[in-house]
Amino acid sequence: MLSLSDLKLGNIISVNNEPYQIVASQHIKVARGGAVVKTKLKNLISGSTLEKTFSGSDNIEEADIARRKANFLYKQGENFAFMDNEDFEQFEFNQDVIGDREKYLKEGQEVDVLTFNAKPVAIDLPTKVTLKVESAPEGVKGNSAGAATKAITLETGLEIRTPMFIKSGDQVIVNTDTGEYVERI
């Protein structure tokens, strides 16, 4: 059983025996009553969303999700192909399941696959990924007084802001949670 304080962004809970990922949560303290948590949940199987409010007396169950390592193989149309690292079984997710995380995926990259009842339902990216800089404008020396940044494009099409010294062909580490530059390799 989970408590209200465990209802945080990204956690996976079970509602009506189906796995739901918390995509938004707001803790609300009611004047003379107990606290409640308003959540927006995404069904990992169907992709539908649900808004639900939990109080302290609710029984909140953690979903029985298993994690397995898999490699991203390729994208074909709206489908993304992956291969399980243990049994080498291949499976696909559509664009709706991957969403914005597509910009952090490159061929051969290892990800965690979340399975529910032995069926893959979602992926979990590593916190940091290494990507190659595809295009970066030249930085002009003396162009600013503070810590200057510029917009660059990475090999996956992701655009981020980096320090001026980053050039095309460099390898950079990007935080997948915030979408921000971390460091150059």
Short mmCIF file of N, CA and C in Angstrom, two decimals:
data_model
loop_
_atom_site.label_atom_id
_atom_site.label_comp_id
_atom_site.label_asym_id
_atom_site.label_seq_id
_atom_site.Cartn_x
_atom_site.Cartn_y
_atom_site.Cartn_z
N MET A 1 0.82 -1.19 0.00
CA MET A 1 0.00 0.00 0.00
C MET A 1 0.87 1.25 0.00
N LEU A 2 0.43 2.23 -0.75
CA LEU A 2 1.14 3.50 -0.83
C LEU A 2 0.38 4.57 -0.03
N SER A 3 1.14 5.57 0.43
CA SER A 3 0.51 6.68 1.14
C SER A 3 0.36 7.86 0.17
N LEU A 4 -0.32 8.91 0.62
CA LEU A 4 -0.50 10.09 -0.23
C LEU A 4 0.83 10.71 -0.63
N SER A 5 1.81 10.66 0.26
CA SER A 5 3.11 11.27 -0.06
C SER A 5 3.86 10.51 -1.15
N ASP A 6 3.45 9.27 -1.44
CA ASP A 6 4.08 8.48 -2.50
C ASP A 6 3.53 8.79 -3.89
N LEU A 7 2.47 9.58 -3.96
CA LEU A 7 1.85 9.91 -5.25
C LEU A 7 2.62 11.05 -5.90
N LYS A 8 3.73 10.68 -6.53
CA LYS A 8 4.60 11.67 -7.16
C LYS A 8 4.66 11.43 -8.66
N LEU A 9 5.06 12.46 -9.36
CA LEU A 9 5.18 12.42 -10.81
C LEU A 9 6.03 11.23 -11.25
N GLY A 10 5.51 10.43 -12.18
CA GLY A 10 6.25 9.30 -12.73
C GLY A 10 5.98 7.98 -12.04
N ASN A 11 5.46 7.98 -10.81
CA ASN A 11 5.17 6.73 -10.12
C ASN A 11 4.03 6.00 -10.83
N ILE A 12 4.02 4.67 -10.68
CA ILE A 12 3.00 3.85 -11.34
C ILE A 12 2.16 3.17 -10.28
N ILE A 13 0.85 3.39 -10.36
CA ILE A 13 -0.08 2.80 -9.40
C ILE A 13 -1.09 1.94 -10.14
N SER A 14 -1.82 1.13 -9.37
CA SER A 14 -2.84 0.26 -9.94
C SER A 14 -4.22 0.84 -9.63
N VAL A 15 -5.01 1.07 -10.67
CA VAL A 15 -6.39 1.53 -10.53
C VAL A 15 -7.25 0.56 -11.33
N ASN A 16 -8.19 -0.09 -10.66
CA ASN A 16 -9.05 -1.11 -11.31
C ASN A 16 -8.21 -2.19 -11.99
N ASN A 17 -7.14 -2.61 -11.33
CA ASN A 17 -6.23 -3.66 -11.81
C ASN A 17 -5.55 -3.33 -13.13
N GLU A 18 -5.37 -2.05 -13.42
CA GLU A 18 -4.62 -1.62 -14.60
C GLU A 18 -3.54 -0.63 -14.16
N PRO A 19 -2.38 -0.64 -14.85
CA PRO A 19 -1.30 0.26 -14.46
C PRO A 19 -1.52 1.68 -14.99
N TYR A 20 -1.39 2.65 -14.10
CA TYR A 20 -1.51 4.06 -14.46
C TYR A 20 -0.26 4.78 -13.98
N GLN A 21 0.30 5.61 -14.85
CA GLN A 21 1.45 6.43 -14.48
C GLN A 21 0.96 7.82 -14.11
N ILE A 22 1.50 8.37 -13.03
CA ILE A 22 1.11 9.71 -12.58
C ILE A 22 1.82 10.73 -13.46
N VAL A 23 1.05 11.52 -14.20
CA VAL A 23 1.64 12.54 -15.08
C VAL A 23 1.52 13.94 -14.48
N ALA A 24 0.66 14.10 -13.47
CA ALA A 24 0.56 15.37 -12.74
C ALA A 24 -0.04 15.07 -11.37
N SER A 25 0.47 15.74 -10.35
CA SER A 25 -0.10 15.57 -9.01
C SER A 25 -0.02 16.88 -8.25
N GLN A 26 -1.02 17.12 -7.42
CA GLN A 26 -1.08 18.34 -6.64
C GLN A 26 -1.59 17.99 -5.25
N HIS A 27 -0.76 18.25 -4.22
CA HIS A 27 -1.17 18.02 -2.83
C HIS A 27 -1.99 19.22 -2.37
N ILE A 28 -3.16 18.95 -1.81
CA ILE A 28 -4.05 20.02 -1.35
C ILE A 28 -4.40 19.76 0.11
N LYS A 29 -4.19 20.76 0.95
CA LYS A 29 -4.53 20.67 2.37
C LYS A 29 -5.88 21.34 2.56
N VAL A 30 -6.87 20.57 2.97
CA VAL A 30 -8.21 21.09 3.20
C VAL A 30 -8.26 21.64 4.62
N ALA A 31 -8.93 22.78 4.82
CA ALA A 31 -8.91 23.52 6.09
C ALA A 31 -9.10 22.63 7.32
N ARG A 32 -10.24 22.01 7.49
CA ARG A 32 -10.48 21.23 8.69
C ARG A 32 -10.43 19.73 8.42
N GLY A 33 -10.18 19.39 7.21
CA GLY A 33 -10.13 17.97 6.86
C GLY A 33 -8.69 17.53 6.65
N GLY A 34 -8.55 16.34 6.16
CA GLY A 34 -7.23 15.84 5.86
C GLY A 34 -6.77 16.30 4.49
N ALA A 35 -5.57 15.96 4.16
CA ALA A 35 -5.02 16.33 2.87
C ALA A 35 -5.57 15.41 1.78
N VAL A 36 -5.64 15.94 0.58
CA VAL A 36 -6.01 15.15 -0.59
C VAL A 36 -4.97 15.40 -1.68
N VAL A 37 -4.89 14.47 -2.60
CA VAL A 37 -3.97 14.62 -3.73
C VAL A 37 -4.78 14.48 -5.01
N LYS A 38 -4.76 15.53 -5.83
CA LYS A 38 -5.41 15.48 -7.14
C LYS A 38 -4.36 14.99 -8.12
N THR A 39 -4.70 13.99 -8.91
CA THR A 39 -3.74 13.43 -9.86
C THR A 39 -4.34 13.35 -11.25
N LYS A 40 -3.45 13.37 -12.23
CA LYS A 40 -3.82 13.07 -13.60
C LYS A 40 -3.03 11.81 -13.93
N LEU A 41 -3.73 10.77 -14.33
CA LEU A 41 -3.13 9.46 -14.55
C LEU A 41 -3.23 9.06 -16.02
N LYS A 42 -2.20 8.37 -16.50
CA LYS A 42 -2.21 7.86 -17.87
C LYS A 42 -2.17 6.34 -17.82
N ASN A 43 -3.14 5.71 -18.46
CA ASN A 43 -3.19 4.26 -18.52
C ASN A 43 -2.07 3.78 -19.44
N LEU A 44 -1.20 2.91 -18.91
CA LEU A 44 -0.05 2.45 -19.69
C LEU A 44 -0.44 1.43 -20.76
N ILE A 45 -1.62 0.86 -20.68
CA ILE A 45 -2.04 -0.11 -21.68
C ILE A 45 -2.80 0.57 -22.81
N SER A 46 -3.81 1.37 -22.47
CA SER A 46 -4.65 1.99 -23.50
C SER A 46 -4.20 3.39 -23.88
N GLY A 47 -3.45 4.06 -23.01
CA GLY A 47 -3.01 5.43 -23.29
C GLY A 47 -4.02 6.49 -22.87
N SER A 48 -5.18 6.07 -22.38
CA SER A 48 -6.20 7.04 -21.96
C SER A 48 -5.78 7.73 -20.66
N THR A 49 -6.33 8.92 -20.42
CA THR A 49 -6.01 9.64 -19.19
C THR A 49 -7.22 9.68 -18.27
N LEU A 50 -6.94 9.85 -16.99
CA LEU A 50 -7.96 9.83 -15.96
C LEU A 50 -7.55 10.81 -14.88
N GLU A 51 -8.49 11.62 -14.41
CA GLU A 51 -8.22 12.51 -13.28
C GLU A 51 -8.87 11.89 -12.05
N LYS A 52 -8.08 11.75 -10.98
CA LYS A 52 -8.58 11.09 -9.77
C LYS A 52 -8.05 11.81 -8.55
N THR A 53 -8.89 11.96 -7.54
CA THR A 53 -8.50 12.58 -6.29
C THR A 53 -8.43 11.51 -5.21
N PHE A 54 -7.31 11.47 -4.50
CA PHE A 54 -7.10 10.49 -3.44
C PHE A 54 -7.12 11.19 -2.09
N SER A 55 -7.74 10.54 -1.09
CA SER A 55 -7.71 11.06 0.28
C SER A 55 -6.88 10.10 1.12
N GLY A 56 -6.64 10.47 2.36
CA GLY A 56 -5.80 9.66 3.24
C GLY A 56 -6.37 8.29 3.53
N SER A 57 -7.69 8.12 3.41
CA SER A 57 -8.32 6.84 3.73
C SER A 57 -8.33 5.87 2.54
N ASP A 58 -7.96 6.34 1.36
CA ASP A 58 -7.97 5.48 0.17
C ASP A 58 -6.84 4.45 0.21
N ASN A 59 -7.15 3.26 -0.28
CA ASN A 59 -6.12 2.23 -0.45
C ASN A 59 -5.50 2.40 -1.83
N ILE A 60 -4.23 2.75 -1.85
CA ILE A 60 -3.54 2.99 -3.11
C ILE A 60 -2.53 1.87 -3.30
N GLU A 61 -2.70 1.11 -4.37
CA GLU A 61 -1.81 -0.02 -4.62
C GLU A 61 -0.78 0.32 -5.69
N GLU A 62 0.44 -0.13 -5.45
CA GLU A 62 1.49 0.03 -6.44
C GLU A 62 1.27 -1.02 -7.52
N ALA A 63 1.40 -0.63 -8.78
CA ALA A 63 1.21 -1.58 -9.88
C ALA A 63 2.34 -2.60 -9.90
N ASP A 64 2.01 -3.82 -10.26
CA ASP A 64 3.01 -4.89 -10.34
C ASP A 64 3.73 -4.79 -11.68
N ILE A 65 4.71 -3.91 -11.72
CA ILE A 65 5.46 -3.63 -12.94
C ILE A 65 6.86 -4.23 -12.82
N ALA A 66 7.26 -4.96 -13.83
CA ALA A 66 8.63 -5.50 -13.88
C ALA A 66 9.44 -4.66 -14.87
N ARG A 67 10.73 -4.53 -14.58
CA ARG A 67 11.63 -3.77 -15.46
C ARG A 67 12.60 -4.74 -16.13
N ARG A 68 12.77 -4.54 -17.43
CA ARG A 68 13.73 -5.34 -18.19
C ARG A 68 14.54 -4.41 -19.06
N LYS A 69 15.76 -4.78 -19.35
CA LYS A 69 16.62 -4.00 -20.23
C LYS A 69 16.34 -4.38 -21.68
N ALA A 70 16.32 -3.36 -22.54
CA ALA A 70 16.11 -3.59 -23.97
C ALA A 70 16.89 -2.55 -24.75
N ASN A 71 17.18 -2.86 -26.00
CA ASN A 71 17.86 -1.92 -26.90
C ASN A 71 16.87 -1.38 -27.92
N PHE A 72 17.00 -0.08 -28.20
CA PHE A 72 16.21 0.53 -29.26
C PHE A 72 16.86 0.15 -30.58
N LEU A 73 16.08 -0.44 -31.50
CA LEU A 73 16.63 -0.89 -32.78
C LEU A 73 16.44 0.15 -33.89
N TYR A 74 15.20 0.54 -34.16
CA TYR A 74 14.94 1.47 -35.26
C TYR A 74 13.52 2.02 -35.14
N LYS A 75 13.27 3.06 -35.93
CA LYS A 75 11.92 3.63 -36.05
C LYS A 75 11.46 3.39 -37.47
N GLN A 76 10.23 2.88 -37.61
CA GLN A 76 9.66 2.66 -38.93
C GLN A 76 8.26 3.25 -38.93
N GLY A 77 8.09 4.37 -39.61
CA GLY A 77 6.80 5.06 -39.61
C GLY A 77 6.49 5.58 -38.22
N GLU A 78 5.37 5.12 -37.66
CA GLU A 78 4.94 5.54 -36.32
C GLU A 78 5.35 4.53 -35.25
N ASN A 79 6.08 3.47 -35.63
CA ASN A 79 6.44 2.41 -34.69
C ASN A 79 7.93 2.44 -34.35
N PHE A 80 8.22 2.10 -33.10
CA PHE A 80 9.58 2.04 -32.59
C PHE A 80 9.87 0.59 -32.19
N ALA A 81 10.92 0.01 -32.76
CA ALA A 81 11.24 -1.40 -32.50
C ALA A 81 12.32 -1.50 -31.42
N PHE A 82 12.11 -2.45 -30.49
CA PHE A 82 13.04 -2.71 -29.40
C PHE A 82 13.34 -4.19 -29.34
N MET A 83 14.49 -4.56 -28.72
CA MET A 83 14.83 -5.96 -28.53
C MET A 83 15.20 -6.18 -27.07
N ASP A 84 14.56 -7.16 -26.45
CA ASP A 84 14.83 -7.52 -25.07
C ASP A 84 16.26 -8.04 -24.96
N ASN A 85 17.03 -7.59 -23.97
CA ASN A 85 18.42 -8.01 -23.82
C ASN A 85 18.58 -9.40 -23.24
N GLU A 86 17.53 -9.96 -22.63
CA GLU A 86 17.64 -11.28 -22.02
C GLU A 86 17.24 -12.40 -22.97
N ASP A 87 16.06 -12.29 -23.58
CA ASP A 87 15.59 -13.37 -24.46
C ASP A 87 15.61 -12.99 -25.94
N PHE A 88 16.10 -11.79 -26.25
CA PHE A 88 16.26 -11.29 -27.63
C PHE A 88 14.94 -11.22 -28.41
N GLU A 89 13.83 -11.20 -27.69
CA GLU A 89 12.52 -11.04 -28.33
C GLU A 89 12.36 -9.59 -28.77
N GLN A 90 11.80 -9.40 -29.97
CA GLN A 90 11.58 -8.05 -30.48
C GLN A 90 10.12 -7.65 -30.31
N PHE A 91 9.90 -6.37 -30.03
CA PHE A 91 8.55 -5.84 -29.86
C PHE A 91 8.54 -4.38 -30.27
N GLU A 92 7.35 -3.85 -30.48
CA GLU A 92 7.22 -2.47 -30.95
C GLU A 92 6.29 -1.67 -30.05
N PHE A 93 6.56 -0.36 -30.00
CA PHE A 93 5.66 0.61 -29.38
C PHE A 93 5.28 1.61 -30.45
N ASN A 94 4.07 2.16 -30.36
CA ASN A 94 3.70 3.20 -31.33
C ASN A 94 4.07 4.58 -30.79
N GLN A 95 3.88 5.58 -31.61
CA GLN A 95 4.25 6.96 -31.29
C GLN A 95 3.56 7.46 -30.02
N ASP A 96 2.32 7.03 -29.78
CA ASP A 96 1.58 7.48 -28.60
C ASP A 96 2.26 7.06 -27.30
N VAL A 97 2.85 5.86 -27.27
CA VAL A 97 3.52 5.37 -26.07
C VAL A 97 4.85 6.09 -25.86
N ILE A 98 5.60 6.31 -26.93
CA ILE A 98 6.92 6.93 -26.83
C ILE A 98 6.81 8.43 -26.57
N GLY A 99 5.94 9.11 -27.29
CA GLY A 99 5.72 10.54 -27.09
C GLY A 99 6.96 11.39 -27.33
N ASP A 100 7.19 12.36 -26.44
CA ASP A 100 8.32 13.29 -26.58
C ASP A 100 9.67 12.63 -26.34
N ARG A 101 9.67 11.44 -25.76
CA ARG A 101 10.95 10.76 -25.48
C ARG A 101 11.66 10.32 -26.74
N GLU A 102 10.97 10.40 -27.88
CA GLU A 102 11.58 10.05 -29.17
C GLU A 102 12.87 10.84 -29.40
N LYS A 103 12.90 12.08 -28.96
CA LYS A 103 14.05 12.96 -29.20
C LYS A 103 15.30 12.52 -28.45
N TYR A 104 15.16 11.59 -27.50
CA TYR A 104 16.31 11.10 -26.74
C TYR A 104 16.74 9.70 -27.17
N LEU A 105 16.02 9.10 -28.13
CA LEU A 105 16.32 7.74 -28.57
C LEU A 105 17.22 7.73 -29.80
N LYS A 106 18.29 6.95 -29.73
CA LYS A 106 19.12 6.71 -30.91
C LYS A 106 19.33 5.20 -31.01
N GLU A 107 19.61 4.73 -32.21
CA GLU A 107 19.75 3.29 -32.45
C GLU A 107 20.83 2.69 -31.56
N GLY A 108 20.51 1.53 -30.96
CA GLY A 108 21.46 0.84 -30.10
C GLY A 108 21.41 1.28 -28.65
N GLN A 109 20.61 2.27 -28.32
CA GLN A 109 20.55 2.79 -26.95
C GLN A 109 19.79 1.83 -26.05
N GLU A 110 20.31 1.64 -24.83
CA GLU A 110 19.66 0.76 -23.86
C GLU A 110 18.65 1.55 -23.04
N VAL A 111 17.46 0.97 -22.85
CA VAL A 111 16.39 1.59 -22.06
C VAL A 111 15.80 0.52 -21.14
N ASP A 112 15.05 0.96 -20.13
CA ASP A 112 14.28 0.04 -19.30
C ASP A 112 12.89 -0.09 -19.91
N VAL A 113 12.43 -1.31 -20.05
CA VAL A 113 11.08 -1.56 -20.55
C VAL A 113 10.24 -1.99 -19.36
N LEU A 114 9.10 -1.34 -19.19
CA LEU A 114 8.18 -1.68 -18.11
C LEU A 114 7.18 -2.70 -18.64
N THR A 115 7.05 -3.82 -17.92
CA THR A 115 6.13 -4.87 -18.35
C THR A 115 5.05 -5.07 -17.29
N PHE A 116 3.84 -5.31 -17.75
CA PHE A 116 2.70 -5.58 -16.88
C PHE A 116 2.08 -6.88 -17.38
N ASN A 117 2.00 -7.89 -16.51
CA ASN A 117 1.52 -9.23 -16.90
C ASN A 117 2.33 -9.76 -18.08
N ALA A 118 3.64 -9.60 -18.03
CA ALA A 118 4.60 -10.07 -19.03
C ALA A 118 4.44 -9.41 -20.40
N LYS A 119 3.70 -8.30 -20.47
CA LYS A 119 3.51 -7.58 -21.73
C LYS A 119 4.17 -6.21 -21.62
N PRO A 120 5.05 -5.84 -22.57
CA PRO A 120 5.67 -4.51 -22.53
C PRO A 120 4.61 -3.42 -22.67
N VAL A 121 4.65 -2.43 -21.75
CA VAL A 121 3.65 -1.36 -21.79
C VAL A 121 4.26 0.03 -21.93
N ALA A 122 5.53 0.21 -21.55
CA ALA A 122 6.14 1.55 -21.63
C ALA A 122 7.66 1.43 -21.54
N ILE A 123 8.35 2.54 -21.83
CA ILE A 123 9.80 2.57 -21.67
C ILE A 123 10.15 3.63 -20.64
N ASP A 124 11.30 3.44 -20.02
CA ASP A 124 11.84 4.41 -19.08
C ASP A 124 13.26 4.71 -19.53
N LEU A 125 13.51 5.96 -19.87
CA LEU A 125 14.83 6.36 -20.35
C LEU A 125 15.81 6.51 -19.20
N PRO A 126 17.11 6.34 -19.48
CA PRO A 126 18.09 6.69 -18.45
C PRO A 126 18.02 8.19 -18.18
N THR A 127 18.48 8.62 -17.01
CA THR A 127 18.41 10.04 -16.66
C THR A 127 19.26 10.89 -17.58
N LYS A 128 20.39 10.34 -18.03
CA LYS A 128 21.28 11.09 -18.92
C LYS A 128 21.59 10.26 -20.16
N VAL A 129 21.58 10.91 -21.32
CA VAL A 129 21.95 10.25 -22.57
C VAL A 129 23.02 11.06 -23.28
N THR A 130 23.87 10.36 -24.03
CA THR A 130 24.92 11.01 -24.80
C THR A 130 24.48 11.10 -26.25
N LEU A 131 24.50 12.31 -26.80
CA LEU A 131 24.08 12.54 -28.18
C LEU A 131 25.12 13.39 -28.90
N LYS A 132 25.19 13.19 -30.23
CA LYS A 132 26.14 13.94 -31.06
C LYS A 132 25.50 15.24 -31.54
N VAL A 133 26.30 16.31 -31.54
CA VAL A 133 25.83 17.61 -32.02
C VAL A 133 25.83 17.57 -33.54
N GLU A 134 24.65 17.76 -34.14
CA GLU A 134 24.51 17.75 -35.59
C GLU A 134 24.85 19.11 -36.19
N SER A 135 24.31 20.17 -35.60
CA SER A 135 24.63 21.51 -36.09
C SER A 135 24.67 22.49 -34.93
N ALA A 136 25.67 23.35 -34.97
CA ALA A 136 25.84 24.37 -33.94
C ALA A 136 26.41 25.62 -34.59
N PRO A 137 25.76 26.77 -34.42
CA PRO A 137 26.32 28.00 -34.99
C PRO A 137 27.60 28.39 -34.26
N GLU A 138 28.46 29.10 -34.95
CA GLU A 138 29.70 29.56 -34.34
C GLU A 138 29.40 30.57 -33.25
N GLY A 139 30.11 30.47 -32.13
CA GLY A 139 29.96 31.44 -31.06
C GLY A 139 30.89 32.61 -31.31
N VAL A 140 30.39 33.82 -31.12
CA VAL A 140 31.19 35.02 -31.33
C VAL A 140 31.77 35.45 -29.99
N LYS A 141 33.09 35.56 -29.93
CA LYS A 141 33.76 35.92 -28.69
C LYS A 141 33.42 37.36 -28.31
N GLY A 142 33.18 37.58 -27.02
CA GLY A 142 32.87 38.91 -26.53
C GLY A 142 31.45 39.35 -26.83
N ASN A 143 30.58 38.38 -27.14
CA ASN A 143 29.22 38.69 -27.54
C ASN A 143 28.27 38.90 -26.36
N SER A 144 28.75 38.62 -25.14
CA SER A 144 27.87 38.76 -23.98
C SER A 144 28.66 39.07 -22.73
N ALA A 145 27.94 39.49 -21.71
CA ALA A 145 28.58 39.82 -20.45
C ALA A 145 28.51 38.66 -19.46
N GLY A 146 27.51 37.79 -19.59
CA GLY A 146 27.32 36.69 -18.65
C GLY A 146 27.62 35.35 -19.30
N ALA A 147 27.01 34.32 -18.73
CA ALA A 147 27.17 32.97 -19.26
C ALA A 147 26.31 32.85 -20.51
N ALA A 148 26.92 32.97 -21.66
CA ALA A 148 26.18 32.96 -22.93
C ALA A 148 25.87 31.53 -23.36
N THR A 149 24.72 31.36 -24.00
CA THR A 149 24.34 30.07 -24.55
C THR A 149 23.87 30.25 -25.98
N LYS A 150 23.81 29.13 -26.69
CA LYS A 150 23.32 29.15 -28.07
C LYS A 150 22.47 27.91 -28.29
N ALA A 151 21.59 27.97 -29.28
CA ALA A 151 20.73 26.84 -29.62
C ALA A 151 21.48 25.93 -30.59
N ILE A 152 21.48 24.63 -30.28
CA ILE A 152 22.11 23.64 -31.17
C ILE A 152 21.10 22.54 -31.48
N THR A 153 21.38 21.77 -32.54
CA THR A 153 20.53 20.64 -32.91
C THR A 153 21.35 19.36 -32.76
N LEU A 154 20.75 18.36 -32.11
CA LEU A 154 21.42 17.08 -31.89
C LEU A 154 21.03 16.07 -32.96
N GLU A 155 21.70 14.92 -32.98
CA GLU A 155 21.49 13.90 -34.02
C GLU A 155 20.06 13.38 -34.08
N THR A 156 19.31 13.49 -33.00
CA THR A 156 17.93 13.00 -32.97
C THR A 156 16.93 14.08 -33.35
N GLY A 157 17.41 15.30 -33.61
CA GLY A 157 16.52 16.41 -33.95
C GLY A 157 16.18 17.28 -32.75
N LEU A 158 16.61 16.88 -31.57
CA LEU A 158 16.35 17.65 -30.35
C LEU A 158 17.15 18.95 -30.39
N GLU A 159 16.50 20.05 -30.04
CA GLU A 159 17.18 21.34 -29.96
C GLU A 159 17.31 21.74 -28.49
N ILE A 160 18.54 22.07 -28.08
CA ILE A 160 18.79 22.49 -26.70
C ILE A 160 19.71 23.71 -26.69
N ARG A 161 19.83 24.34 -25.53
CA ARG A 161 20.75 25.47 -25.36
C ARG A 161 22.00 24.95 -24.66
N THR A 162 23.16 25.36 -25.20
CA THR A 162 24.45 24.93 -24.65
C THR A 162 25.39 26.12 -24.54
N PRO A 163 26.51 25.95 -23.85
CA PRO A 163 27.52 27.01 -23.83
C PRO A 163 28.07 27.28 -25.23
N MET A 164 28.66 28.43 -25.40
CA MET A 164 29.14 28.88 -26.72
C MET A 164 30.25 28.00 -27.31
N PHE A 165 31.01 27.27 -26.46
CA PHE A 165 32.16 26.50 -26.97
C PHE A 165 31.78 25.19 -27.64
N ILE A 166 30.53 24.78 -27.62
CA ILE A 166 30.09 23.53 -28.25
C ILE A 166 30.09 23.69 -29.76
N LYS A 167 30.69 22.68 -30.46
CA LYS A 167 30.79 22.72 -31.92
C LYS A 167 30.10 21.50 -32.53
N SER A 168 29.83 21.56 -33.82
CA SER A 168 29.28 20.41 -34.55
C SER A 168 30.24 19.24 -34.42
N GLY A 169 29.69 18.05 -34.20
CA GLY A 169 30.51 16.85 -34.06
C GLY A 169 30.84 16.51 -32.62
N ASP A 170 30.67 17.44 -31.68
CA ASP A 170 30.92 17.16 -30.26
C ASP A 170 29.89 16.18 -29.73
N GLN A 171 30.25 15.46 -28.68
CA GLN A 171 29.32 14.59 -27.96
C GLN A 171 28.92 15.32 -26.68
N VAL A 172 27.62 15.43 -26.42
CA VAL A 172 27.15 16.10 -25.21
C VAL A 172 26.22 15.18 -24.44
N ILE A 173 26.17 15.38 -23.13
CA ILE A 173 25.26 14.63 -22.27
C ILE A 173 24.06 15.53 -21.99
N VAL A 174 22.86 14.95 -22.16
CA VAL A 174 21.61 15.69 -21.97
C VAL A 174 20.78 14.99 -20.89
N ASN A 175 20.20 15.76 -19.98
CA ASN A 175 19.32 15.24 -18.95
C ASN A 175 17.95 14.99 -19.59
N THR A 176 17.47 13.75 -19.53
CA THR A 176 16.20 13.41 -20.18
C THR A 176 14.98 13.89 -19.40
N ASP A 177 15.15 14.19 -18.13
CA ASP A 177 14.03 14.70 -17.33
C ASP A 177 13.76 16.17 -17.62
N THR A 178 14.84 16.96 -17.77
CA THR A 178 14.69 18.40 -17.97
C THR A 178 14.92 18.83 -19.41
N GLY A 179 15.58 18.00 -20.20
CA GLY A 179 15.91 18.36 -21.58
C GLY A 179 17.04 19.36 -21.67
N GLU A 180 17.84 19.46 -20.62
CA GLU A 180 18.92 20.45 -20.59
C GLU A 180 20.29 19.81 -20.77
N TYR A 181 21.20 20.63 -21.28
CA TYR A 181 22.61 20.27 -21.44
C TYR A 181 23.22 20.01 -20.07
N VAL A 182 24.04 18.94 -19.96
CA VAL A 182 24.74 18.64 -18.71
C VAL A 182 26.23 18.91 -18.87
N GLU A 183 26.86 18.24 -19.87
CA GLU A 183 28.28 18.44 -20.08
C GLU A 183 28.69 17.95 -21.46
N ARG A 184 29.91 18.34 -21.86
CA ARG A 184 30.49 17.87 -23.12
C ARG A 184 31.44 16.74 -22.78
N ILE A 185 31.53 15.76 -23.68
CA ILE A 185 32.45 14.63 -23.48
C ILE A 185 33.71 14.88 -24.28
#
